[in-house]
């Protein structure tokens, strides 16, 4: 049976892809992936702890 | 969708003629145009078709989308949403997956060379661009296709302008702005974290009225919005000049609204019209709210100026430790030191004898 992919998933912030295995009219297995990565945790290493809020608050602007 | 004029669509939605004219006047003011230009803006928005717009999101946080969706003033919100014929925007569109991509493809092929591409978010270049993909394609591939066929690209926010937060050291995914990622396109940078939607609206109004983009600086930013320094337009500037500084959060200076320079304000290095147009329909802006400017619209702001809370060195006129009397004393001290130095040189040359101690 077919595997379907929905990419992009809209009406969310960020980039999301969902793949689903469909048997008959039922989803039997599914996989989701975030398809964007910026590495903000890596940027925070070695910074002044007082400014980290300004980075982490930009994970998501919604 | 793209067929009706802005004014027609506004009247259909119940926006009065008076509010429409007020908007046109506000746009002329934002663009620093003389009031004699208002009739031209009115005429253009009455007659011209709304431009087709696709809004691309790459390595972003959707903060620039939020900024435009949160435009609180009713007539401005109407105008912002109605000024353009928004055909594709991942965060707010109904269709998903292949239906979303079909909408994008239709604009790019059928309106080739005529639509406006808005880009939010940086473009990661590392490892072939795999750190941001949509529908199996990299941000870079999509930007090349969509921005490459657009009449103009508006890079909204710092990430799409020069890399922004996504490019903060050590820039893990080698993010760059759209102008750098896709060389040769016609584009305007509207940095800011987030961008201010009134500036974006003004750029579109300029484009509809004059058929061209507004005057830009060397960093592709419109001069009307990025030509003036925050420090020179700051309501707390008199306190800087008077040597009245906040030295600790919650101290007397903080309560009295004194200058935030000592607390790390980057206003002396930031060029943006934040103090004049402000946010949430002119309600406030960061410095008014009591926090220093983080120079969010300045290139490389996350790394160029030290920590957000470290004081900028070498700001001319920073008499931060003094009162007016002390400045006077300081000048006298410098003069005295100069006289002493001069005397020392004369002594060294043997032209003056040192006075004897008594």
Short mmCIF file of C-alpha atoms in Angstrom, two decimals:
data_model
loop_
_atom_site.label_atom_id
_atom_site.label_comp_id
_atom_site.label_asym_id
_atom_site.label_seq_id
_atom_site.Cartn_x
_atom_site.Cartn_y
_atom_site.Cartn_z
CA UNK A 1 0.00 0.00 0.00
CA UNK A 2 1.13 3.53 -0.63
CA UNK A 3 3.19 5.68 1.61
CA UNK A 4 2.00 9.28 1.46
CA UNK A 5 4.00 12.38 2.31
CA UNK A 6 2.58 15.75 3.33
CA UNK A 7 5.22 18.45 3.10
CA UNK A 8 4.90 21.25 4.03
CA UNK A 9 2.41 20.93 6.87
CA UNK A 10 1.01 24.48 6.93
CA UNK A 11 -0.53 26.67 9.66
CA UNK A 12 2.33 25.95 12.01
CA UNK A 13 5.59 27.76 12.57
CA UNK A 14 8.58 25.86 11.32
CA UNK A 15 8.92 23.27 8.65
CA UNK A 16 7.26 19.93 9.15
CA UNK A 17 6.95 16.83 6.99
CA UNK A 18 4.72 13.87 7.78
CA UNK A 19 4.91 10.54 6.00
CA UNK A 20 2.26 7.93 6.56
CA UNK A 21 1.90 4.29 5.59
CA UNK A 22 -1.68 3.68 4.49
CA UNK A 23 -3.28 0.21 4.49
CA UNK A 24 -6.79 0.33 3.03
CA UNK A 25 -8.21 3.48 4.56
CA UNK A 26 -6.14 3.25 7.72
CA UNK A 27 -2.82 4.75 8.66
CA UNK A 28 -0.70 1.92 10.01
CA UNK A 29 2.51 3.80 10.64
CA UNK A 30 3.68 7.40 10.45
CA UNK A 31 6.87 9.42 10.64
CA UNK A 32 7.29 13.12 11.23
CA UNK A 33 10.35 15.25 10.62
CA UNK A 34 11.24 18.83 11.38
CA UNK A 35 12.97 19.88 8.19
CA UNK A 36 14.78 22.97 9.46
CA UNK A 37 17.63 23.22 11.97
CA UNK A 38 19.58 26.30 13.02
CA UNK A 39 21.70 24.99 15.92
CA UNK A 40 20.82 27.69 18.45
CA UNK A 41 22.12 25.46 21.29
CA UNK A 42 25.54 25.57 19.63
CA UNK A 43 25.41 29.36 19.35
CA UNK A 44 24.76 29.70 23.08
CA UNK A 45 28.00 28.02 24.12
CA UNK A 46 30.41 30.54 25.62
CA UNK A 47 27.99 33.48 25.57
CA UNK A 48 27.11 35.84 28.39
CA UNK A 49 24.31 33.95 30.21
CA UNK A 50 22.35 37.19 30.56
CA UNK A 51 21.78 37.44 26.81
CA UNK A 52 20.71 33.83 26.19
CA UNK A 53 17.01 34.68 26.59
CA UNK A 54 17.25 36.81 23.44
CA UNK A 55 18.44 33.79 21.47
CA UNK A 56 16.08 31.18 22.89
CA UNK A 57 13.04 33.43 22.54
CA UNK A 58 13.76 33.34 18.81
CA UNK A 59 13.32 29.56 18.54
CA UNK A 60 9.79 30.45 17.58
CA UNK A 61 8.23 33.85 16.99
CA UNK A 62 4.61 32.78 17.21
CA UNK B 1 -7.40 37.80 -6.56
CA UNK B 2 -4.92 40.15 -8.21
CA UNK B 3 -7.56 41.86 -10.37
CA UNK B 4 -9.14 44.44 -8.11
CA UNK B 5 -7.44 47.61 -6.93
CA UNK B 6 -6.54 48.09 -3.32
CA UNK B 7 -9.15 50.80 -2.87
CA UNK B 8 -11.90 48.61 -4.31
CA UNK B 9 -11.04 45.78 -2.00
CA UNK B 10 -10.88 48.12 0.98
CA UNK B 11 -14.28 49.64 0.27
CA UNK B 12 -15.68 46.15 -0.15
CA UNK B 13 -14.44 45.43 3.34
CA UNK B 14 -16.01 48.58 4.75
CA UNK B 15 -12.94 50.80 5.10
CA UNK B 16 -14.07 54.42 4.74
CA UNK B 17 -12.69 56.91 2.24
CA UNK B 18 -11.45 58.96 5.16
CA UNK B 19 -9.45 56.04 6.60
CA UNK B 20 -8.06 55.29 3.16
CA UNK B 21 -6.82 58.87 2.78
CA UNK B 22 -5.39 58.80 6.30
CA UNK B 23 -3.47 55.67 5.37
CA UNK B 24 -2.11 57.28 2.18
CA UNK B 25 -0.94 60.31 4.19
CA UNK B 26 0.69 58.08 6.80
CA UNK B 27 2.51 56.19 4.06
CA UNK B 28 3.80 59.44 2.53
CA UNK B 29 5.07 60.43 5.96
CA UNK B 30 6.73 57.03 6.52
CA UNK B 31 8.46 57.33 3.14
CA UNK B 32 9.58 60.88 4.01
CA UNK B 33 7.74 62.20 0.93
CA UNK B 34 6.28 65.71 0.82
CA UNK B 35 2.54 65.99 1.33
CA UNK B 36 2.21 67.01 -2.32
CA UNK B 37 2.90 63.34 -3.15
CA UNK B 38 -0.19 62.11 -1.28
CA UNK B 39 -2.50 62.54 -4.33
CA UNK B 40 -0.16 60.38 -6.40
CA UNK B 41 -0.27 57.64 -3.79
CA UNK B 42 -4.07 57.90 -3.62
CA UNK B 43 -4.34 57.68 -7.40
CA UNK B 44 -2.00 54.70 -7.64
CA UNK B 45 -3.74 52.72 -4.91
CA UNK B 46 -7.13 53.52 -6.42
CA UNK B 47 -6.24 52.34 -9.89
CA UNK B 48 -3.48 49.78 -9.75
CA UNK B 49 -4.10 46.10 -9.31
CA UNK B 50 -2.93 44.54 -6.12
CA UNK B 51 0.39 42.81 -6.67
CA UNK B 52 0.65 39.06 -6.36
CA UNK B 53 2.81 38.13 -3.42
CA UNK B 54 4.33 34.86 -2.28
CA UNK B 55 5.77 34.70 1.21
CA UNK B 56 8.60 32.21 1.68
CA UNK B 57 9.77 31.01 5.07
CA UNK B 58 13.22 29.48 5.42
CA UNK B 59 15.45 29.32 8.55
CA UNK B 60 13.10 31.56 10.50
CA UNK B 61 10.92 31.74 13.60
CA UNK B 62 7.81 33.25 11.90
CA UNK B 63 8.34 36.37 14.03
CA UNK B 64 8.16 38.57 10.94
CA UNK B 65 4.86 36.96 9.95
CA UNK B 66 3.60 37.56 13.47
CA UNK B 67 4.75 41.14 13.27
CA UNK B 68 2.61 41.80 10.21
CA UNK B 69 -0.37 39.78 11.45
CA UNK B 70 -0.30 41.64 14.76
CA UNK B 71 -0.55 45.08 13.13
CA UNK B 72 -3.14 46.29 15.62
CA UNK B 73 -4.51 49.45 14.02
CA UNK B 74 -7.72 48.33 12.27
CA UNK B 75 -7.24 50.27 9.06
CA UNK B 76 -3.55 49.41 8.84
CA UNK B 77 -4.27 45.74 9.47
CA UNK B 78 -6.89 45.82 6.74
CA UNK B 79 -4.50 47.50 4.40
CA UNK B 80 -1.58 45.25 5.16
CA UNK B 81 -3.64 42.16 4.52
CA UNK B 82 -5.49 43.72 1.63
CA UNK B 83 -2.74 45.63 -0.09
CA UNK B 84 -1.33 42.42 -1.46
CA UNK B 85 -2.80 39.35 -2.99
CA UNK B 86 -1.06 36.79 -0.83
CA UNK B 87 -1.00 33.52 -2.74
CA UNK B 88 1.36 31.46 -0.62
CA UNK B 89 2.29 31.70 3.04
CA UNK B 90 3.03 28.49 4.93
CA UNK B 91 2.01 29.72 8.38
CA UNK B 92 -1.42 31.06 7.38
CA UNK B 93 -2.49 29.23 4.23
CA UNK B 94 -5.17 26.57 4.29
CA UNK B 95 -3.74 24.06 1.82
CA UNK B 96 -0.93 21.70 2.84
CA UNK B 97 1.54 19.53 0.99
CA UNK B 98 1.08 19.34 -2.76
CA UNK B 99 -1.83 21.82 -2.74
CA UNK B 100 0.39 24.45 -1.11
CA UNK B 101 3.19 23.82 -3.56
CA UNK B 102 0.77 23.99 -6.50
CA UNK B 103 -0.30 27.52 -5.42
CA UNK B 104 3.33 28.60 -5.34
CA UNK B 105 4.10 27.02 -8.69
CA UNK B 106 1.14 28.75 -10.34
CA UNK B 107 2.24 32.22 -9.29
CA UNK B 108 5.85 31.59 -10.28
CA UNK B 109 4.91 30.36 -13.75
CA UNK B 110 1.79 32.43 -14.57
CA UNK B 111 2.94 35.71 -13.03
CA UNK B 112 6.59 35.33 -13.96
CA UNK B 113 8.45 38.63 -13.61
CA UNK B 114 5.40 40.36 -12.11
CA UNK B 115 4.96 39.10 -8.55
CA UNK B 116 6.71 40.14 -5.35
CA UNK B 117 8.58 37.52 -3.34
CA UNK B 118 8.76 38.15 0.39
CA UNK B 119 11.45 36.12 2.12
CA UNK B 120 11.49 35.50 5.86
CA UNK B 121 14.38 33.56 7.32
CA UNK B 122 17.96 32.90 6.34
CA UNK B 123 19.23 30.47 3.74
CA UNK B 124 21.57 27.76 5.07
CA UNK B 125 24.40 27.05 2.62
CA UNK B 126 26.26 24.31 4.52
CA UNK B 127 26.24 20.73 3.22
CA UNK B 128 24.31 21.65 0.09
CA UNK B 129 21.62 23.52 2.03
CA UNK B 130 20.09 20.45 3.71
CA UNK B 131 19.35 22.30 6.99
CA UNK B 132 16.14 23.79 5.62
CA UNK B 133 14.00 21.87 3.16
CA UNK B 134 10.39 22.28 2.07
CA UNK B 135 8.63 19.67 -0.03
CA UNK B 136 11.98 17.95 -0.48
CA UNK B 137 13.71 21.00 -1.92
CA UNK B 138 16.31 23.12 -0.16
CA UNK B 139 15.66 26.74 0.76
CA UNK B 140 18.41 27.68 -1.69
CA UNK B 141 16.76 25.85 -4.61
CA UNK B 142 13.40 27.45 -3.83
CA UNK B 143 14.90 30.94 -3.44
CA UNK B 144 16.72 30.62 -6.75
CA UNK B 145 13.54 29.69 -8.55
CA UNK B 146 11.03 31.97 -6.79
CA UNK B 147 13.18 35.08 -6.22
CA UNK B 148 14.85 34.63 -9.59
CA UNK B 149 11.49 34.99 -11.38
CA UNK B 150 10.06 37.77 -9.19
CA UNK B 151 9.79 41.46 -10.10
CA UNK B 152 11.39 42.18 -6.74
CA UNK B 153 12.23 40.40 -3.52
CA UNK B 154 11.58 41.88 -0.08
CA UNK B 155 13.84 40.35 2.56
CA UNK B 156 11.84 40.90 5.74
CA UNK B 157 13.66 40.60 9.04
CA UNK B 158 17.35 40.29 9.81
CA UNK B 159 17.65 36.58 8.93
CA UNK B 160 16.70 37.03 5.27
CA UNK B 161 18.57 40.37 5.09
CA UNK B 162 22.01 39.27 6.27
CA UNK B 163 21.64 35.93 8.09
CA UNK B 164 20.31 37.29 11.39
CA UNK B 165 20.10 35.11 14.48
CA UNK B 166 20.41 32.01 12.31
CA UNK B 167 23.93 33.18 11.38
CA UNK B 168 25.10 34.03 14.91
CA UNK B 169 28.56 32.67 15.69
CA UNK B 170 29.61 29.99 14.99
CA UNK B 171 26.87 30.05 12.30
CA UNK B 172 26.32 26.27 12.53
CA UNK B 173 24.47 25.97 9.21
CA UNK B 174 26.33 28.75 7.33
CA UNK B 175 23.25 30.91 6.96
CA UNK B 176 23.24 33.96 4.68
CA UNK B 177 20.69 36.51 3.52
CA UNK B 178 18.75 36.09 0.30
CA UNK B 179 20.70 38.81 -1.54
CA UNK B 180 23.90 36.87 -0.99
CA UNK B 181 22.39 33.43 -1.62
CA UNK B 182 20.85 34.42 -4.94
CA UNK B 183 23.14 36.98 -6.59
CA UNK B 184 21.69 39.24 -9.26
CA UNK B 185 18.11 39.55 -8.00
CA UNK B 186 16.38 42.90 -7.38
CA UNK B 187 15.84 43.08 -3.64
CA UNK B 188 15.25 45.27 -0.61
CA UNK B 189 16.50 44.36 2.85
CA UNK B 190 14.17 45.19 5.74
CA UNK B 191 16.21 43.98 8.72
CA UNK B 192 14.97 44.09 12.29
CA UNK B 193 14.14 41.30 14.68
CA UNK B 194 11.33 41.32 13.79
CA UNK B 195 10.94 43.73 10.89
CA UNK B 196 8.44 46.56 11.29
CA UNK B 197 5.42 45.90 9.04
CA UNK B 198 4.84 49.62 8.47
CA UNK B 199 8.14 49.82 6.61
CA UNK B 200 7.27 46.84 4.45
CA UNK B 201 3.87 48.34 3.66
CA UNK B 202 5.55 51.64 2.77
CA UNK B 203 7.93 49.86 0.36
CA UNK B 204 4.98 48.19 -1.38
CA UNK B 205 3.10 51.50 -1.56
CA UNK B 206 6.17 53.13 -3.08
CA UNK B 207 6.42 50.32 -5.61
CA UNK B 208 2.74 50.67 -6.58
CA UNK B 209 2.92 54.47 -6.78
CA UNK B 210 6.18 55.02 -8.59
CA UNK B 211 6.81 51.63 -10.20
CA UNK B 212 10.18 51.43 -8.49
CA UNK B 213 11.76 50.58 -5.19
CA UNK B 214 12.62 53.41 -2.76
CA UNK B 215 16.18 54.75 -2.45
CA UNK B 216 18.43 52.18 -0.80
CA UNK B 217 21.69 52.38 1.13
CA UNK B 218 24.81 50.24 0.52
CA UNK B 219 23.21 47.38 2.47
CA UNK B 220 20.05 47.48 0.30
CA UNK B 221 17.99 49.00 3.11
CA UNK B 222 15.51 51.79 2.32
CA UNK B 223 16.92 55.10 3.49
CA UNK B 224 13.56 56.32 4.77
CA UNK B 225 13.63 53.62 7.44
CA UNK B 226 17.36 53.04 8.05
CA UNK B 227 18.89 56.46 7.44
CA UNK B 228 18.79 57.74 11.00
CA UNK B 229 20.57 56.61 14.12
CA UNK B 230 18.49 55.40 17.06
CA UNK B 231 20.71 57.29 19.52
CA UNK B 232 19.91 60.60 17.76
CA UNK B 233 16.16 60.03 17.82
CA UNK B 234 15.88 58.48 21.26
CA UNK B 235 13.54 60.03 23.80
CA UNK B 236 16.12 59.25 26.52
CA UNK B 237 18.89 61.12 24.68
CA UNK B 238 18.70 64.24 26.92
CA UNK B 239 19.60 61.97 29.86
CA UNK B 240 22.65 60.70 27.98
CA UNK B 241 23.76 64.25 27.33
CA UNK B 242 23.14 65.18 30.95
CA UNK B 243 25.08 62.19 32.26
CA UNK B 244 22.01 60.60 33.86
CA UNK B 245 22.25 56.83 33.54
CA UNK B 246 20.53 53.69 34.70
CA UNK B 247 23.29 51.78 36.51
CA UNK B 248 21.34 48.86 37.88
CA UNK B 249 17.99 47.36 36.89
CA UNK B 250 15.30 48.84 39.11
CA UNK B 251 17.41 51.71 40.43
CA UNK B 252 16.25 55.31 40.67
CA UNK B 253 17.46 56.08 37.14
CA UNK B 254 15.49 53.13 35.76
CA UNK B 255 12.36 54.38 37.50
CA UNK B 256 12.92 57.87 36.13
CA UNK B 257 13.52 56.72 32.57
CA UNK B 258 17.17 57.72 32.34
CA UNK B 259 19.60 56.66 29.60
CA UNK B 260 20.28 52.91 29.20
CA UNK B 261 23.76 53.26 27.71
CA UNK B 262 25.47 51.92 30.86
CA UNK B 263 23.20 48.86 30.73
CA UNK B 264 24.44 47.94 27.26
CA UNK B 265 22.11 49.89 24.98
CA UNK B 266 23.33 49.62 21.38
CA UNK B 267 21.41 52.67 20.18
CA UNK B 268 24.62 54.53 19.29
CA UNK B 269 25.40 51.79 16.72
CA UNK B 270 21.89 51.21 15.37
CA UNK B 271 20.18 52.80 12.38
CA UNK B 272 16.43 52.17 12.32
CA UNK B 273 13.23 54.24 12.57
CA UNK B 274 12.14 52.30 15.67
CA UNK B 275 11.90 55.40 17.93
CA UNK B 276 9.67 57.23 15.44
CA UNK B 277 7.22 54.63 14.14
CA UNK B 278 7.43 52.34 17.19
CA UNK B 279 5.44 49.11 17.52
CA UNK B 280 1.86 48.01 18.05
CA UNK B 281 0.57 51.03 16.19
CA UNK B 282 2.96 53.48 17.72
CA UNK B 283 2.39 52.34 21.31
CA UNK B 284 5.96 51.78 22.43
CA UNK B 285 9.41 50.50 21.51
CA UNK B 286 12.09 48.63 23.49
CA UNK B 287 13.87 51.65 24.98
CA UNK B 288 10.58 53.23 26.02
CA UNK B 289 9.71 49.94 27.70
CA UNK B 290 12.94 50.16 29.70
CA UNK B 291 15.44 47.86 27.96
CA UNK B 292 18.42 48.93 25.88
CA UNK B 293 18.35 48.64 22.11
CA UNK B 294 19.95 45.38 20.90
CA UNK B 295 20.69 46.85 17.44
CA UNK B 296 18.51 44.13 15.91
CA UNK B 297 18.56 45.83 12.50
CA UNK B 298 22.36 46.20 12.43
CA UNK B 299 24.36 43.66 10.47
CA UNK B 300 25.93 40.99 12.68
CA UNK B 301 24.36 42.47 15.84
CA UNK B 302 24.56 39.19 17.76
CA UNK B 303 28.34 39.22 17.60
CA UNK B 304 29.59 42.67 16.58
CA UNK B 305 28.92 44.64 19.76
CA UNK B 306 29.76 42.25 22.60
CA UNK B 307 27.09 41.01 24.99
CA UNK B 308 23.68 42.68 24.93
CA UNK B 309 24.54 44.00 28.41
CA UNK B 310 28.10 45.18 27.89
CA UNK B 311 28.57 48.91 27.49
CA UNK B 312 29.60 50.04 24.02
CA UNK B 313 33.09 51.47 24.13
CA UNK B 314 34.15 54.76 22.57
CA UNK B 315 30.82 56.47 22.11
CA UNK B 316 31.54 60.16 21.48
CA UNK B 317 30.00 62.40 24.09
CA UNK B 318 29.68 59.60 26.62
CA UNK B 319 30.12 61.67 29.76
CA UNK B 320 28.60 58.81 31.67
CA UNK B 321 30.52 59.26 34.91
CA UNK B 322 30.17 62.98 35.21
CA UNK B 323 27.86 65.84 35.95
CA UNK B 324 28.12 69.12 34.09
CA UNK B 325 30.37 70.51 36.83
CA UNK B 326 32.68 67.50 36.58
CA UNK B 327 32.86 67.88 32.79
CA UNK B 328 34.09 71.43 33.38
CA UNK B 329 36.67 70.11 35.86
CA UNK B 330 37.66 67.41 33.37
CA UNK B 331 38.28 69.97 30.66
CA UNK B 332 40.37 72.00 33.09
CA UNK B 333 42.32 68.86 34.05
CA UNK B 334 43.03 68.03 30.39
CA UNK B 335 44.19 71.59 29.79
CA UNK B 336 46.42 71.44 32.88
CA UNK B 337 47.87 68.12 31.72
CA UNK B 338 48.59 69.66 28.34
CA UNK B 339 50.34 72.61 29.93
CA UNK B 340 52.36 70.25 32.15
CA UNK B 341 53.34 68.09 29.18
CA UNK B 342 54.35 71.12 27.21
CA UNK B 343 56.39 72.37 30.16
CA UNK B 344 58.07 68.98 30.50
CA UNK B 345 59.11 69.07 26.85
CA UNK B 346 60.51 72.58 27.29
CA UNK B 347 62.38 71.41 30.39
CA UNK B 348 63.75 68.45 28.48
CA UNK B 349 64.96 70.78 25.75
CA UNK B 350 66.71 72.81 28.43
CA UNK B 351 64.87 76.03 27.71
CA UNK B 352 63.27 76.23 31.16
CA UNK B 353 64.82 75.55 34.52
CA UNK B 354 62.81 73.50 36.97
CA UNK B 355 61.65 75.61 39.91
CA UNK B 356 63.43 74.77 43.09
CA UNK B 357 61.46 73.25 45.96
CA UNK B 358 61.04 75.59 48.87
#
